[in-house]
N, C-alpha and C. Protein backbone atom coordinates (compact mmCIF):
# COMPACT_ATOMS: atom_id res chain seq x y z
N MET A 1 -82.78 -84.07 122.91
CA MET A 1 -83.74 -83.70 123.95
C MET A 1 -82.99 -83.16 125.17
N SER A 2 -83.49 -82.05 125.69
CA SER A 2 -82.87 -81.43 126.86
C SER A 2 -82.94 -82.36 128.06
N ASP A 3 -81.99 -82.16 128.99
CA ASP A 3 -82.02 -82.94 130.23
C ASP A 3 -83.13 -82.49 131.16
N ILE A 4 -83.73 -81.32 130.88
CA ILE A 4 -84.84 -80.79 131.68
C ILE A 4 -86.04 -80.59 130.76
N LEU A 5 -87.17 -81.16 131.11
CA LEU A 5 -88.38 -81.00 130.31
C LEU A 5 -89.20 -79.84 130.86
N PRO A 6 -89.38 -78.78 130.07
CA PRO A 6 -90.16 -77.63 130.55
C PRO A 6 -91.64 -77.97 130.69
N SER A 7 -92.30 -77.24 131.55
CA SER A 7 -93.75 -77.42 131.78
C SER A 7 -94.10 -78.83 132.22
N PHE A 8 -93.15 -79.49 132.86
CA PHE A 8 -93.37 -80.84 133.38
C PHE A 8 -93.16 -80.80 134.90
N ILE A 9 -94.20 -81.22 135.62
CA ILE A 9 -94.19 -81.21 137.08
C ILE A 9 -94.39 -82.63 137.56
N CYS A 10 -93.55 -83.11 138.46
CA CYS A 10 -93.81 -84.43 139.02
C CYS A 10 -93.94 -84.33 140.54
N PHE A 11 -94.84 -85.14 141.05
CA PHE A 11 -95.04 -85.28 142.49
C PHE A 11 -94.44 -86.60 142.93
N GLU A 12 -93.72 -86.56 144.03
CA GLU A 12 -93.12 -87.77 144.58
C GLU A 12 -93.43 -87.88 146.07
N GLY A 13 -93.32 -89.10 146.57
CA GLY A 13 -93.57 -89.37 147.98
C GLY A 13 -93.93 -90.83 148.16
N LEU A 14 -94.01 -91.23 149.40
CA LEU A 14 -94.39 -92.60 149.71
C LEU A 14 -95.85 -92.84 149.38
N ASP A 15 -96.23 -94.12 149.24
CA ASP A 15 -97.64 -94.47 149.17
C ASP A 15 -98.32 -93.93 150.43
N GLY A 16 -99.44 -93.25 150.25
CA GLY A 16 -100.15 -92.69 151.40
C GLY A 16 -99.66 -91.32 151.82
N SER A 17 -98.73 -90.74 151.07
CA SER A 17 -98.17 -89.43 151.46
C SER A 17 -99.12 -88.28 151.19
N GLY A 18 -100.05 -88.46 150.26
CA GLY A 18 -100.95 -87.38 149.87
C GLY A 18 -100.58 -86.74 148.55
N LYS A 19 -99.59 -87.29 147.86
CA LYS A 19 -99.12 -86.69 146.61
C LYS A 19 -100.19 -86.72 145.51
N SER A 20 -100.97 -87.81 145.44
CA SER A 20 -101.99 -87.91 144.39
C SER A 20 -103.05 -86.83 144.57
N THR A 21 -103.43 -86.58 145.82
CA THR A 21 -104.40 -85.52 146.11
C THR A 21 -103.87 -84.17 145.66
N GLN A 22 -102.61 -83.88 145.99
CA GLN A 22 -102.04 -82.58 145.63
C GLN A 22 -101.83 -82.44 144.13
N ALA A 23 -101.49 -83.52 143.45
CA ALA A 23 -101.34 -83.46 141.99
C ALA A 23 -102.68 -83.08 141.35
N HIS A 24 -103.76 -83.68 141.84
CA HIS A 24 -105.10 -83.39 141.32
C HIS A 24 -105.49 -81.94 141.62
N LEU A 25 -105.23 -81.48 142.83
CA LEU A 25 -105.58 -80.10 143.20
C LEU A 25 -104.82 -79.09 142.36
N LEU A 26 -103.55 -79.35 142.11
CA LEU A 26 -102.77 -78.42 141.29
C LEU A 26 -103.28 -78.41 139.85
N ALA A 27 -103.61 -79.58 139.32
CA ALA A 27 -104.15 -79.63 137.96
C ALA A 27 -105.42 -78.80 137.85
N CYS A 28 -106.30 -78.94 138.82
CA CYS A 28 -107.56 -78.18 138.81
C CYS A 28 -107.29 -76.68 138.87
N GLU A 29 -106.35 -76.26 139.73
CA GLU A 29 -106.03 -74.85 139.87
C GLU A 29 -105.43 -74.28 138.58
N LEU A 30 -104.51 -75.01 137.97
CA LEU A 30 -103.89 -74.52 136.74
C LEU A 30 -104.90 -74.44 135.60
N GLU A 31 -105.84 -75.39 135.57
CA GLU A 31 -106.89 -75.34 134.54
C GLU A 31 -107.81 -74.15 134.77
N LYS A 32 -108.11 -73.85 136.04
CA LYS A 32 -108.95 -72.68 136.35
C LYS A 32 -108.30 -71.40 135.87
N ARG A 33 -106.97 -71.40 135.83
CA ARG A 33 -106.24 -70.21 135.39
C ARG A 33 -106.07 -70.17 133.87
N GLY A 34 -106.70 -71.10 133.18
CA GLY A 34 -106.71 -71.07 131.72
C GLY A 34 -105.67 -71.91 131.03
N ASN A 35 -104.96 -72.74 131.80
CA ASN A 35 -103.95 -73.61 131.21
C ASN A 35 -104.55 -74.92 130.74
N SER A 36 -103.95 -75.50 129.73
CA SER A 36 -104.28 -76.86 129.30
C SER A 36 -103.35 -77.80 130.05
N VAL A 37 -103.94 -78.77 130.78
CA VAL A 37 -103.16 -79.62 131.67
C VAL A 37 -103.37 -81.09 131.33
N PHE A 38 -102.29 -81.84 131.34
CA PHE A 38 -102.35 -83.30 131.19
C PHE A 38 -101.92 -83.90 132.52
N LEU A 39 -102.88 -84.48 133.25
CA LEU A 39 -102.61 -85.12 134.54
C LEU A 39 -102.44 -86.61 134.30
N THR A 40 -101.32 -87.15 134.74
CA THR A 40 -100.99 -88.54 134.46
C THR A 40 -100.33 -89.17 135.69
N ALA A 41 -99.97 -90.44 135.58
CA ALA A 41 -99.40 -91.14 136.73
C ALA A 41 -98.57 -92.32 136.25
N GLU A 42 -97.68 -92.76 137.12
CA GLU A 42 -96.93 -93.99 136.90
C GLU A 42 -97.14 -94.92 138.09
N PRO A 43 -97.35 -96.22 137.85
CA PRO A 43 -97.45 -96.87 136.55
C PRO A 43 -98.62 -96.29 135.74
N THR A 44 -98.50 -96.36 134.42
CA THR A 44 -99.53 -95.80 133.55
C THR A 44 -100.71 -96.77 133.43
N ASP A 45 -101.70 -96.34 132.66
CA ASP A 45 -102.85 -97.21 132.38
C ASP A 45 -102.63 -98.05 131.13
N GLY A 46 -101.42 -97.97 130.55
CA GLY A 46 -101.11 -98.77 129.38
C GLY A 46 -100.88 -100.23 129.72
N ALA A 47 -100.58 -101.02 128.71
CA ALA A 47 -100.45 -102.46 128.90
C ALA A 47 -99.34 -102.80 129.90
N ILE A 48 -98.20 -102.13 129.80
CA ILE A 48 -97.10 -102.43 130.72
C ILE A 48 -97.45 -101.95 132.13
N GLY A 49 -98.05 -100.79 132.23
CA GLY A 49 -98.46 -100.27 133.54
C GLY A 49 -99.47 -101.16 134.21
N ARG A 50 -100.41 -101.70 133.43
CA ARG A 50 -101.41 -102.61 134.02
C ARG A 50 -100.75 -103.88 134.54
N LEU A 51 -99.74 -104.36 133.84
CA LEU A 51 -99.02 -105.55 134.31
C LEU A 51 -98.29 -105.24 135.62
N ILE A 52 -97.68 -104.06 135.70
CA ILE A 52 -97.02 -103.66 136.95
C ILE A 52 -98.02 -103.66 138.11
N ARG A 53 -99.19 -103.12 137.87
CA ARG A 53 -100.20 -103.06 138.94
C ARG A 53 -100.62 -104.47 139.37
N GLN A 54 -100.65 -105.39 138.44
CA GLN A 54 -100.96 -106.78 138.80
C GLN A 54 -99.87 -107.36 139.70
N VAL A 55 -98.62 -107.02 139.42
CA VAL A 55 -97.52 -107.46 140.28
C VAL A 55 -97.66 -106.85 141.66
N LEU A 56 -97.95 -105.55 141.72
CA LEU A 56 -98.08 -104.86 143.00
C LEU A 56 -99.22 -105.44 143.84
N ARG A 57 -100.27 -105.91 143.16
CA ARG A 57 -101.43 -106.48 143.87
C ARG A 57 -101.25 -107.98 144.14
N HIS A 58 -100.06 -108.51 143.88
CA HIS A 58 -99.74 -109.93 144.11
C HIS A 58 -100.52 -110.87 143.19
N GLU A 59 -101.02 -110.34 142.06
CA GLU A 59 -101.76 -111.18 141.12
C GLU A 59 -100.82 -111.88 140.12
N VAL A 60 -99.66 -111.28 139.91
CA VAL A 60 -98.64 -111.84 139.02
C VAL A 60 -97.32 -111.80 139.79
N ARG A 61 -96.54 -112.85 139.67
CA ARG A 61 -95.24 -112.89 140.34
C ARG A 61 -94.12 -112.77 139.32
N THR A 62 -93.08 -112.04 139.69
CA THR A 62 -91.90 -111.93 138.83
C THR A 62 -90.71 -111.61 139.71
N THR A 63 -89.53 -111.43 139.11
CA THR A 63 -88.34 -111.11 139.88
C THR A 63 -88.26 -109.61 140.12
N ASP A 64 -87.47 -109.22 141.10
CA ASP A 64 -87.28 -107.79 141.39
C ASP A 64 -86.66 -107.08 140.19
N GLN A 65 -85.71 -107.72 139.53
CA GLN A 65 -85.07 -107.10 138.38
C GLN A 65 -86.05 -106.94 137.22
N ALA A 66 -86.87 -107.94 137.00
CA ALA A 66 -87.87 -107.84 135.93
C ALA A 66 -88.85 -106.70 136.22
N LEU A 67 -89.23 -106.54 137.49
CA LEU A 67 -90.14 -105.45 137.84
C LEU A 67 -89.48 -104.09 137.59
N ALA A 68 -88.21 -103.96 137.93
CA ALA A 68 -87.49 -102.72 137.66
C ALA A 68 -87.47 -102.42 136.16
N LEU A 69 -87.28 -103.44 135.34
CA LEU A 69 -87.29 -103.27 133.89
C LEU A 69 -88.68 -102.89 133.38
N LEU A 70 -89.71 -103.48 133.97
CA LEU A 70 -91.07 -103.13 133.57
C LEU A 70 -91.36 -101.65 133.84
N TYR A 71 -90.95 -101.18 135.02
CA TYR A 71 -91.14 -99.76 135.33
C TYR A 71 -90.43 -98.88 134.31
N ALA A 72 -89.18 -99.23 133.99
CA ALA A 72 -88.41 -98.43 133.03
C ALA A 72 -89.06 -98.45 131.65
N ALA A 73 -89.59 -99.61 131.24
CA ALA A 73 -90.25 -99.72 129.94
C ALA A 73 -91.55 -98.92 129.91
N ASP A 74 -92.31 -98.99 130.98
CA ASP A 74 -93.56 -98.23 131.08
C ASP A 74 -93.25 -96.74 131.00
N ARG A 75 -92.18 -96.33 131.64
CA ARG A 75 -91.78 -94.91 131.64
C ARG A 75 -91.34 -94.47 130.24
N ASN A 76 -90.64 -95.32 129.53
CA ASN A 76 -90.23 -94.99 128.17
C ASN A 76 -91.45 -94.71 127.30
N HIS A 77 -92.45 -95.59 127.39
CA HIS A 77 -93.69 -95.39 126.63
C HIS A 77 -94.40 -94.13 127.11
N HIS A 78 -94.42 -93.91 128.41
CA HIS A 78 -95.07 -92.74 129.00
C HIS A 78 -94.48 -91.45 128.44
N LEU A 79 -93.18 -91.41 128.29
CA LEU A 79 -92.50 -90.22 127.79
C LEU A 79 -92.63 -90.06 126.28
N TYR A 80 -92.40 -91.12 125.55
CA TYR A 80 -92.09 -90.97 124.13
C TYR A 80 -93.18 -91.42 123.17
N ASN A 81 -94.27 -92.05 123.63
CA ASN A 81 -95.25 -92.49 122.65
C ASN A 81 -95.92 -91.28 121.98
N ASP A 82 -96.21 -91.42 120.69
CA ASP A 82 -96.66 -90.28 119.87
C ASP A 82 -98.11 -89.89 120.10
N GLU A 83 -98.89 -90.74 120.74
CA GLU A 83 -100.31 -90.45 120.89
C GLU A 83 -100.58 -89.55 122.09
N ASP A 84 -100.16 -89.99 123.28
CA ASP A 84 -100.45 -89.19 124.48
C ASP A 84 -99.27 -89.17 125.44
N GLY A 85 -98.06 -89.29 124.90
CA GLY A 85 -96.88 -89.27 125.74
C GLY A 85 -96.61 -87.90 126.35
N ILE A 86 -95.79 -87.88 127.37
CA ILE A 86 -95.47 -86.64 128.07
C ILE A 86 -94.88 -85.61 127.11
N ILE A 87 -93.91 -86.01 126.31
CA ILE A 87 -93.26 -85.06 125.41
C ILE A 87 -94.24 -84.57 124.34
N ARG A 88 -95.09 -85.44 123.84
CA ARG A 88 -96.11 -85.01 122.87
C ARG A 88 -97.02 -83.95 123.50
N ASN A 89 -97.43 -84.15 124.74
CA ASN A 89 -98.29 -83.18 125.40
C ASN A 89 -97.59 -81.85 125.65
N ILE A 90 -96.31 -81.90 126.05
CA ILE A 90 -95.55 -80.67 126.23
C ILE A 90 -95.44 -79.91 124.91
N ASN A 91 -95.12 -80.62 123.84
CA ASN A 91 -94.98 -79.98 122.53
C ASN A 91 -96.30 -79.40 122.04
N ASP A 92 -97.42 -79.97 122.51
CA ASP A 92 -98.74 -79.45 122.14
C ASP A 92 -99.19 -78.31 123.03
N GLY A 93 -98.31 -77.86 123.94
CA GLY A 93 -98.60 -76.69 124.76
C GLY A 93 -99.27 -76.97 126.09
N ARG A 94 -99.28 -78.22 126.51
CA ARG A 94 -99.91 -78.54 127.79
C ARG A 94 -98.89 -78.57 128.92
N ILE A 95 -99.36 -78.28 130.12
CA ILE A 95 -98.57 -78.51 131.32
C ILE A 95 -98.82 -79.95 131.74
N VAL A 96 -97.76 -80.70 131.95
CA VAL A 96 -97.88 -82.10 132.33
C VAL A 96 -97.61 -82.24 133.83
N ILE A 97 -98.51 -82.91 134.52
CA ILE A 97 -98.35 -83.21 135.94
C ILE A 97 -98.38 -84.72 136.10
N SER A 98 -97.31 -85.28 136.64
CA SER A 98 -97.25 -86.73 136.81
C SER A 98 -97.15 -87.11 138.28
N ASP A 99 -98.00 -88.03 138.68
CA ASP A 99 -97.95 -88.63 140.01
C ASP A 99 -96.93 -89.77 139.92
N ARG A 100 -95.70 -89.49 140.31
CA ARG A 100 -94.52 -90.35 140.24
C ARG A 100 -93.79 -90.21 138.91
N TYR A 101 -92.47 -90.45 139.01
CA TYR A 101 -91.60 -90.44 137.84
C TYR A 101 -90.41 -91.32 138.18
N PHE A 102 -89.28 -91.16 137.50
CA PHE A 102 -88.18 -92.12 137.69
C PHE A 102 -87.55 -92.07 139.07
N TYR A 103 -87.76 -90.98 139.81
CA TYR A 103 -87.23 -90.92 141.18
C TYR A 103 -87.82 -92.05 142.03
N SER A 104 -89.07 -92.40 141.76
CA SER A 104 -89.69 -93.49 142.51
C SER A 104 -89.00 -94.82 142.22
N SER A 105 -88.60 -95.03 140.96
CA SER A 105 -87.88 -96.27 140.65
C SER A 105 -86.56 -96.33 141.39
N VAL A 106 -85.83 -95.21 141.42
CA VAL A 106 -84.56 -95.18 142.11
C VAL A 106 -84.76 -95.45 143.61
N ALA A 107 -85.82 -94.88 144.17
CA ALA A 107 -86.07 -95.03 145.61
C ALA A 107 -86.62 -96.41 145.96
N TYR A 108 -87.55 -96.92 145.17
CA TYR A 108 -88.19 -98.20 145.47
C TYR A 108 -87.36 -99.38 144.94
N GLN A 109 -87.18 -99.43 143.61
CA GLN A 109 -86.46 -100.57 143.04
C GLN A 109 -84.98 -100.55 143.44
N GLY A 110 -84.46 -99.36 143.75
CA GLY A 110 -83.08 -99.27 144.21
C GLY A 110 -82.86 -99.93 145.55
N ASN A 111 -83.94 -100.29 146.23
CA ASN A 111 -83.84 -101.01 147.50
C ASN A 111 -84.13 -102.50 147.34
N THR A 112 -84.34 -102.95 146.09
CA THR A 112 -84.57 -104.38 145.85
C THR A 112 -83.55 -104.97 144.90
N VAL A 113 -82.99 -104.14 144.02
CA VAL A 113 -81.90 -104.57 143.13
C VAL A 113 -80.81 -103.51 143.19
N ASP A 114 -79.72 -103.74 142.48
CA ASP A 114 -78.59 -102.82 142.52
C ASP A 114 -78.99 -101.41 142.10
N GLY A 115 -78.69 -100.44 142.96
CA GLY A 115 -79.10 -99.07 142.71
C GLY A 115 -78.50 -98.49 141.44
N GLN A 116 -77.24 -98.81 141.14
CA GLN A 116 -76.61 -98.30 139.93
C GLN A 116 -77.30 -98.84 138.68
N TYR A 117 -77.74 -100.09 138.76
CA TYR A 117 -78.46 -100.69 137.64
C TYR A 117 -79.79 -99.96 137.41
N VAL A 118 -80.49 -99.66 138.50
CA VAL A 118 -81.77 -98.96 138.38
C VAL A 118 -81.57 -97.58 137.75
N ARG A 119 -80.53 -96.88 138.16
CA ARG A 119 -80.25 -95.57 137.58
C ARG A 119 -79.90 -95.70 136.09
N MET A 120 -79.16 -96.73 135.73
CA MET A 120 -78.73 -96.91 134.34
C MET A 120 -79.93 -97.11 133.41
N ILE A 121 -80.93 -97.85 133.87
CA ILE A 121 -82.09 -98.10 133.00
C ILE A 121 -83.13 -97.00 133.09
N ASN A 122 -82.82 -95.96 133.87
CA ASN A 122 -83.75 -94.82 134.00
C ASN A 122 -83.05 -93.50 133.71
N THR A 123 -82.29 -93.48 132.62
CA THR A 123 -81.60 -92.25 132.23
C THR A 123 -82.55 -91.38 131.40
N TYR A 124 -83.58 -90.87 132.08
CA TYR A 124 -84.59 -90.05 131.44
C TYR A 124 -84.41 -88.58 131.84
N PRO A 125 -84.93 -87.66 131.04
CA PRO A 125 -84.79 -86.23 131.39
C PRO A 125 -85.54 -85.89 132.67
N HIS A 126 -85.01 -84.91 133.39
CA HIS A 126 -85.66 -84.45 134.61
C HIS A 126 -86.84 -83.54 134.27
N PRO A 127 -87.82 -83.47 135.15
CA PRO A 127 -88.89 -82.49 134.98
C PRO A 127 -88.42 -81.11 135.41
N GLU A 128 -89.13 -80.09 134.98
CA GLU A 128 -88.78 -78.73 135.42
C GLU A 128 -89.04 -78.56 136.91
N TYR A 129 -90.11 -79.19 137.39
CA TYR A 129 -90.50 -79.07 138.80
C TYR A 129 -90.59 -80.45 139.45
N VAL A 130 -90.04 -80.57 140.64
CA VAL A 130 -90.22 -81.76 141.47
C VAL A 130 -90.81 -81.32 142.80
N ILE A 131 -91.94 -81.90 143.15
CA ILE A 131 -92.61 -81.58 144.42
C ILE A 131 -92.65 -82.85 145.26
N TYR A 132 -91.98 -82.81 146.38
CA TYR A 132 -91.85 -83.98 147.24
C TYR A 132 -92.73 -83.81 148.47
N ILE A 133 -93.76 -84.65 148.59
CA ILE A 133 -94.62 -84.64 149.77
C ILE A 133 -93.99 -85.57 150.79
N ASP A 134 -93.35 -84.99 151.78
CA ASP A 134 -92.56 -85.73 152.76
C ASP A 134 -93.43 -86.03 153.99
N THR A 135 -93.91 -87.26 154.05
CA THR A 135 -94.84 -87.68 155.10
C THR A 135 -94.22 -88.85 155.87
N PRO A 136 -94.25 -88.81 157.21
CA PRO A 136 -93.66 -89.90 157.99
C PRO A 136 -94.26 -91.25 157.63
N VAL A 137 -93.43 -92.28 157.73
CA VAL A 137 -93.85 -93.63 157.35
C VAL A 137 -95.07 -94.08 158.16
N ASP A 138 -95.09 -93.80 159.46
CA ASP A 138 -96.21 -94.28 160.28
C ASP A 138 -97.52 -93.62 159.87
N VAL A 139 -97.45 -92.36 159.44
CA VAL A 139 -98.65 -91.67 158.96
C VAL A 139 -99.12 -92.31 157.65
N CYS A 140 -98.17 -92.58 156.76
CA CYS A 140 -98.52 -93.22 155.48
C CYS A 140 -99.16 -94.59 155.70
N MET A 141 -98.57 -95.39 156.59
CA MET A 141 -99.11 -96.72 156.85
C MET A 141 -100.51 -96.64 157.46
N SER A 142 -100.73 -95.66 158.31
CA SER A 142 -102.06 -95.48 158.90
C SER A 142 -103.09 -95.16 157.82
N ARG A 143 -102.72 -94.31 156.88
CA ARG A 143 -103.63 -93.96 155.79
C ARG A 143 -103.89 -95.17 154.89
N ILE A 144 -102.84 -95.94 154.62
CA ILE A 144 -103.02 -97.14 153.80
C ILE A 144 -103.96 -98.11 154.50
N ASP A 145 -103.81 -98.27 155.81
CA ASP A 145 -104.68 -99.17 156.58
C ASP A 145 -106.14 -98.71 156.51
N ARG A 146 -106.35 -97.38 156.55
CA ARG A 146 -107.71 -96.85 156.54
C ARG A 146 -108.42 -97.07 155.21
N ARG A 147 -107.65 -97.29 154.16
CA ARG A 147 -108.27 -97.56 152.87
C ARG A 147 -109.04 -98.88 152.88
N GLY A 148 -108.65 -99.78 153.76
CA GLY A 148 -109.34 -101.05 153.86
C GLY A 148 -109.06 -101.99 152.71
N GLU A 149 -108.01 -101.71 151.96
CA GLU A 149 -107.67 -102.55 150.82
C GLU A 149 -106.50 -103.46 151.17
N LYS A 150 -106.34 -104.51 150.39
CA LYS A 150 -105.19 -105.40 150.58
C LYS A 150 -103.92 -104.62 150.31
N LYS A 151 -102.93 -104.77 151.18
CA LYS A 151 -101.68 -104.04 151.01
C LYS A 151 -100.96 -104.49 149.74
N GLU A 152 -100.35 -103.51 149.06
CA GLU A 152 -99.59 -103.82 147.86
C GLU A 152 -98.18 -104.26 148.23
N LEU A 153 -97.44 -104.61 147.21
CA LEU A 153 -96.13 -105.25 147.37
C LEU A 153 -95.20 -104.49 148.30
N PHE A 154 -95.16 -103.16 148.19
CA PHE A 154 -94.17 -102.38 148.93
C PHE A 154 -94.72 -101.74 150.20
N ASP A 155 -95.96 -102.04 150.56
CA ASP A 155 -96.58 -101.42 151.72
C ASP A 155 -96.18 -102.11 153.02
N ARG A 156 -94.89 -101.98 153.34
CA ARG A 156 -94.34 -102.56 154.57
C ARG A 156 -93.50 -101.50 155.27
N THR A 157 -93.70 -101.37 156.56
CA THR A 157 -93.10 -100.26 157.30
C THR A 157 -91.59 -100.18 157.14
N GLU A 158 -90.89 -101.27 157.37
CA GLU A 158 -89.42 -101.22 157.32
C GLU A 158 -88.93 -100.91 155.91
N PHE A 159 -89.61 -101.46 154.92
CA PHE A 159 -89.21 -101.18 153.54
C PHE A 159 -89.44 -99.70 153.21
N LEU A 160 -90.58 -99.15 153.63
CA LEU A 160 -90.86 -97.75 153.33
C LEU A 160 -89.89 -96.82 154.04
N ARG A 161 -89.36 -97.23 155.18
CA ARG A 161 -88.34 -96.41 155.85
C ARG A 161 -87.09 -96.31 154.97
N LYS A 162 -86.72 -97.41 154.33
CA LYS A 162 -85.57 -97.40 153.42
C LYS A 162 -85.87 -96.52 152.20
N VAL A 163 -87.10 -96.61 151.69
CA VAL A 163 -87.48 -95.82 150.53
C VAL A 163 -87.42 -94.34 150.87
N LYS A 164 -87.93 -93.98 152.05
CA LYS A 164 -87.90 -92.57 152.47
C LYS A 164 -86.47 -92.05 152.56
N ALA A 165 -85.57 -92.86 153.10
CA ALA A 165 -84.16 -92.46 153.17
C ALA A 165 -83.59 -92.27 151.76
N SER A 166 -84.01 -93.11 150.84
CA SER A 166 -83.54 -92.99 149.46
C SER A 166 -84.06 -91.71 148.82
N PHE A 167 -85.33 -91.39 149.05
CA PHE A 167 -85.87 -90.13 148.52
C PHE A 167 -85.07 -88.95 149.06
N ASP A 168 -84.79 -88.96 150.36
CA ASP A 168 -84.04 -87.85 150.96
C ASP A 168 -82.69 -87.68 150.29
N SER A 169 -82.04 -88.80 149.97
CA SER A 169 -80.73 -88.76 149.31
C SER A 169 -80.85 -88.26 147.87
N ILE A 170 -81.83 -88.77 147.15
CA ILE A 170 -82.04 -88.37 145.76
C ILE A 170 -82.25 -86.87 145.65
N PHE A 171 -83.11 -86.34 146.52
CA PHE A 171 -83.49 -84.95 146.38
C PHE A 171 -82.46 -83.98 146.96
N SER A 172 -81.42 -84.52 147.56
CA SER A 172 -80.33 -83.66 148.03
C SER A 172 -79.31 -83.40 146.92
N SER A 173 -79.47 -84.07 145.78
CA SER A 173 -78.48 -83.94 144.71
C SER A 173 -79.11 -83.81 143.33
N LEU A 174 -80.22 -83.09 143.24
CA LEU A 174 -80.84 -82.83 141.94
C LEU A 174 -80.03 -81.82 141.15
N PRO A 175 -80.12 -81.86 139.82
CA PRO A 175 -79.47 -80.80 139.02
C PRO A 175 -79.99 -79.42 139.42
N SER A 176 -79.12 -78.43 139.34
CA SER A 176 -79.50 -77.08 139.80
C SER A 176 -80.66 -76.50 139.00
N ALA A 177 -80.84 -76.96 137.75
CA ALA A 177 -81.92 -76.42 136.92
C ALA A 177 -83.30 -76.95 137.31
N VAL A 178 -83.34 -78.00 138.10
CA VAL A 178 -84.62 -78.54 138.56
C VAL A 178 -85.14 -77.71 139.73
N ARG A 179 -86.36 -77.28 139.64
CA ARG A 179 -86.98 -76.51 140.72
C ARG A 179 -87.62 -77.50 141.69
N PHE A 180 -87.13 -77.48 142.91
CA PHE A 180 -87.53 -78.50 143.89
C PHE A 180 -88.27 -77.86 145.06
N LEU A 181 -89.37 -78.50 145.46
CA LEU A 181 -90.13 -78.05 146.61
C LEU A 181 -90.33 -79.20 147.58
N HIS A 182 -89.93 -78.98 148.82
CA HIS A 182 -90.16 -79.94 149.90
C HIS A 182 -91.41 -79.51 150.65
N VAL A 183 -92.39 -80.42 150.75
CA VAL A 183 -93.66 -80.12 151.42
C VAL A 183 -93.82 -81.05 152.61
N ASP A 184 -94.12 -80.49 153.76
CA ASP A 184 -94.35 -81.28 154.97
C ASP A 184 -95.73 -81.92 154.86
N GLY A 185 -95.75 -83.23 154.69
CA GLY A 185 -97.01 -83.95 154.51
C GLY A 185 -97.87 -84.03 155.75
N ARG A 186 -97.36 -83.53 156.88
CA ARG A 186 -98.16 -83.52 158.12
C ARG A 186 -99.04 -82.29 158.21
N THR A 187 -98.81 -81.30 157.37
CA THR A 187 -99.64 -80.10 157.39
C THR A 187 -100.95 -80.38 156.68
N SER A 188 -101.89 -79.45 156.77
CA SER A 188 -103.22 -79.66 156.19
C SER A 188 -103.16 -79.69 154.67
N ILE A 189 -104.15 -80.31 154.08
CA ILE A 189 -104.24 -80.37 152.62
C ILE A 189 -104.25 -78.96 152.04
N GLU A 190 -104.97 -78.05 152.67
CA GLU A 190 -105.06 -76.68 152.17
C GLU A 190 -103.72 -75.95 152.26
N GLU A 191 -103.01 -76.13 153.37
CA GLU A 191 -101.69 -75.51 153.51
C GLU A 191 -100.74 -76.01 152.43
N GLN A 192 -100.75 -77.31 152.20
CA GLN A 192 -99.89 -77.88 151.16
C GLN A 192 -100.26 -77.31 149.79
N LYS A 193 -101.54 -77.26 149.52
CA LYS A 193 -102.01 -76.75 148.23
C LYS A 193 -101.52 -75.33 147.98
N GLU A 194 -101.67 -74.46 148.98
CA GLU A 194 -101.27 -73.07 148.82
C GLU A 194 -99.77 -72.94 148.60
N LYS A 195 -99.00 -73.73 149.32
CA LYS A 195 -97.54 -73.70 149.16
C LYS A 195 -97.15 -74.13 147.76
N ILE A 196 -97.79 -75.17 147.27
CA ILE A 196 -97.47 -75.69 145.93
C ILE A 196 -97.86 -74.70 144.85
N ILE A 197 -99.06 -74.12 144.96
CA ILE A 197 -99.53 -73.17 143.94
C ILE A 197 -98.62 -71.96 143.86
N SER A 198 -98.16 -71.48 145.02
CA SER A 198 -97.28 -70.31 145.00
C SER A 198 -95.90 -70.65 144.45
N PHE A 199 -95.53 -71.91 144.50
CA PHE A 199 -94.23 -72.36 144.01
C PHE A 199 -94.19 -72.52 142.50
N VAL A 200 -95.28 -73.00 141.93
CA VAL A 200 -95.32 -73.28 140.49
C VAL A 200 -95.65 -72.00 139.73
N SER A 201 -94.69 -71.50 138.98
CA SER A 201 -94.87 -70.23 138.26
C SER A 201 -95.12 -70.48 136.78
N LEU A 202 -96.21 -71.17 136.49
CA LEU A 202 -96.56 -71.46 135.10
C LEU A 202 -97.87 -70.73 134.76
């Protein structure tokens, strides 16, 4: 398997950055242009992904290392399962758009357990496109507060500042074959959408 997966686009950013909105908008636009699109997310809706979400909602407790392993296991299934995995969808001619990928594990779990360990358990192929919605932590926290929901495990200002610094470091050293787009999350939804659509040449 190549180190770069063609027709695979991932969106990254902090919780509350607006990445999920932009992933959905891009999927709709590509479908309007006649493409077959598989829109997905991590954690997944599978059994391992549901367990991760329980941990994030404080419904299940585990260790930081176990959570990092759960993310890596969920990602393995997300990529390689024969029914609706990312690679199966790519091979079937679909464009895959994922809300989060292994960069999130490196940025988030890399701030709770050893970063080298997190990278070791996430030696997965890169997507062809990485779109980073770069939104200030205070803006993200304000959006999370407006949701009116109980904060999840990582929704803490100081922790998200560390995660943002990790994202900045990760995206400064991507392989040259990865097409990377930095999007200012403070701009309007429409401005972001137009920038992303013009960037993705599929």
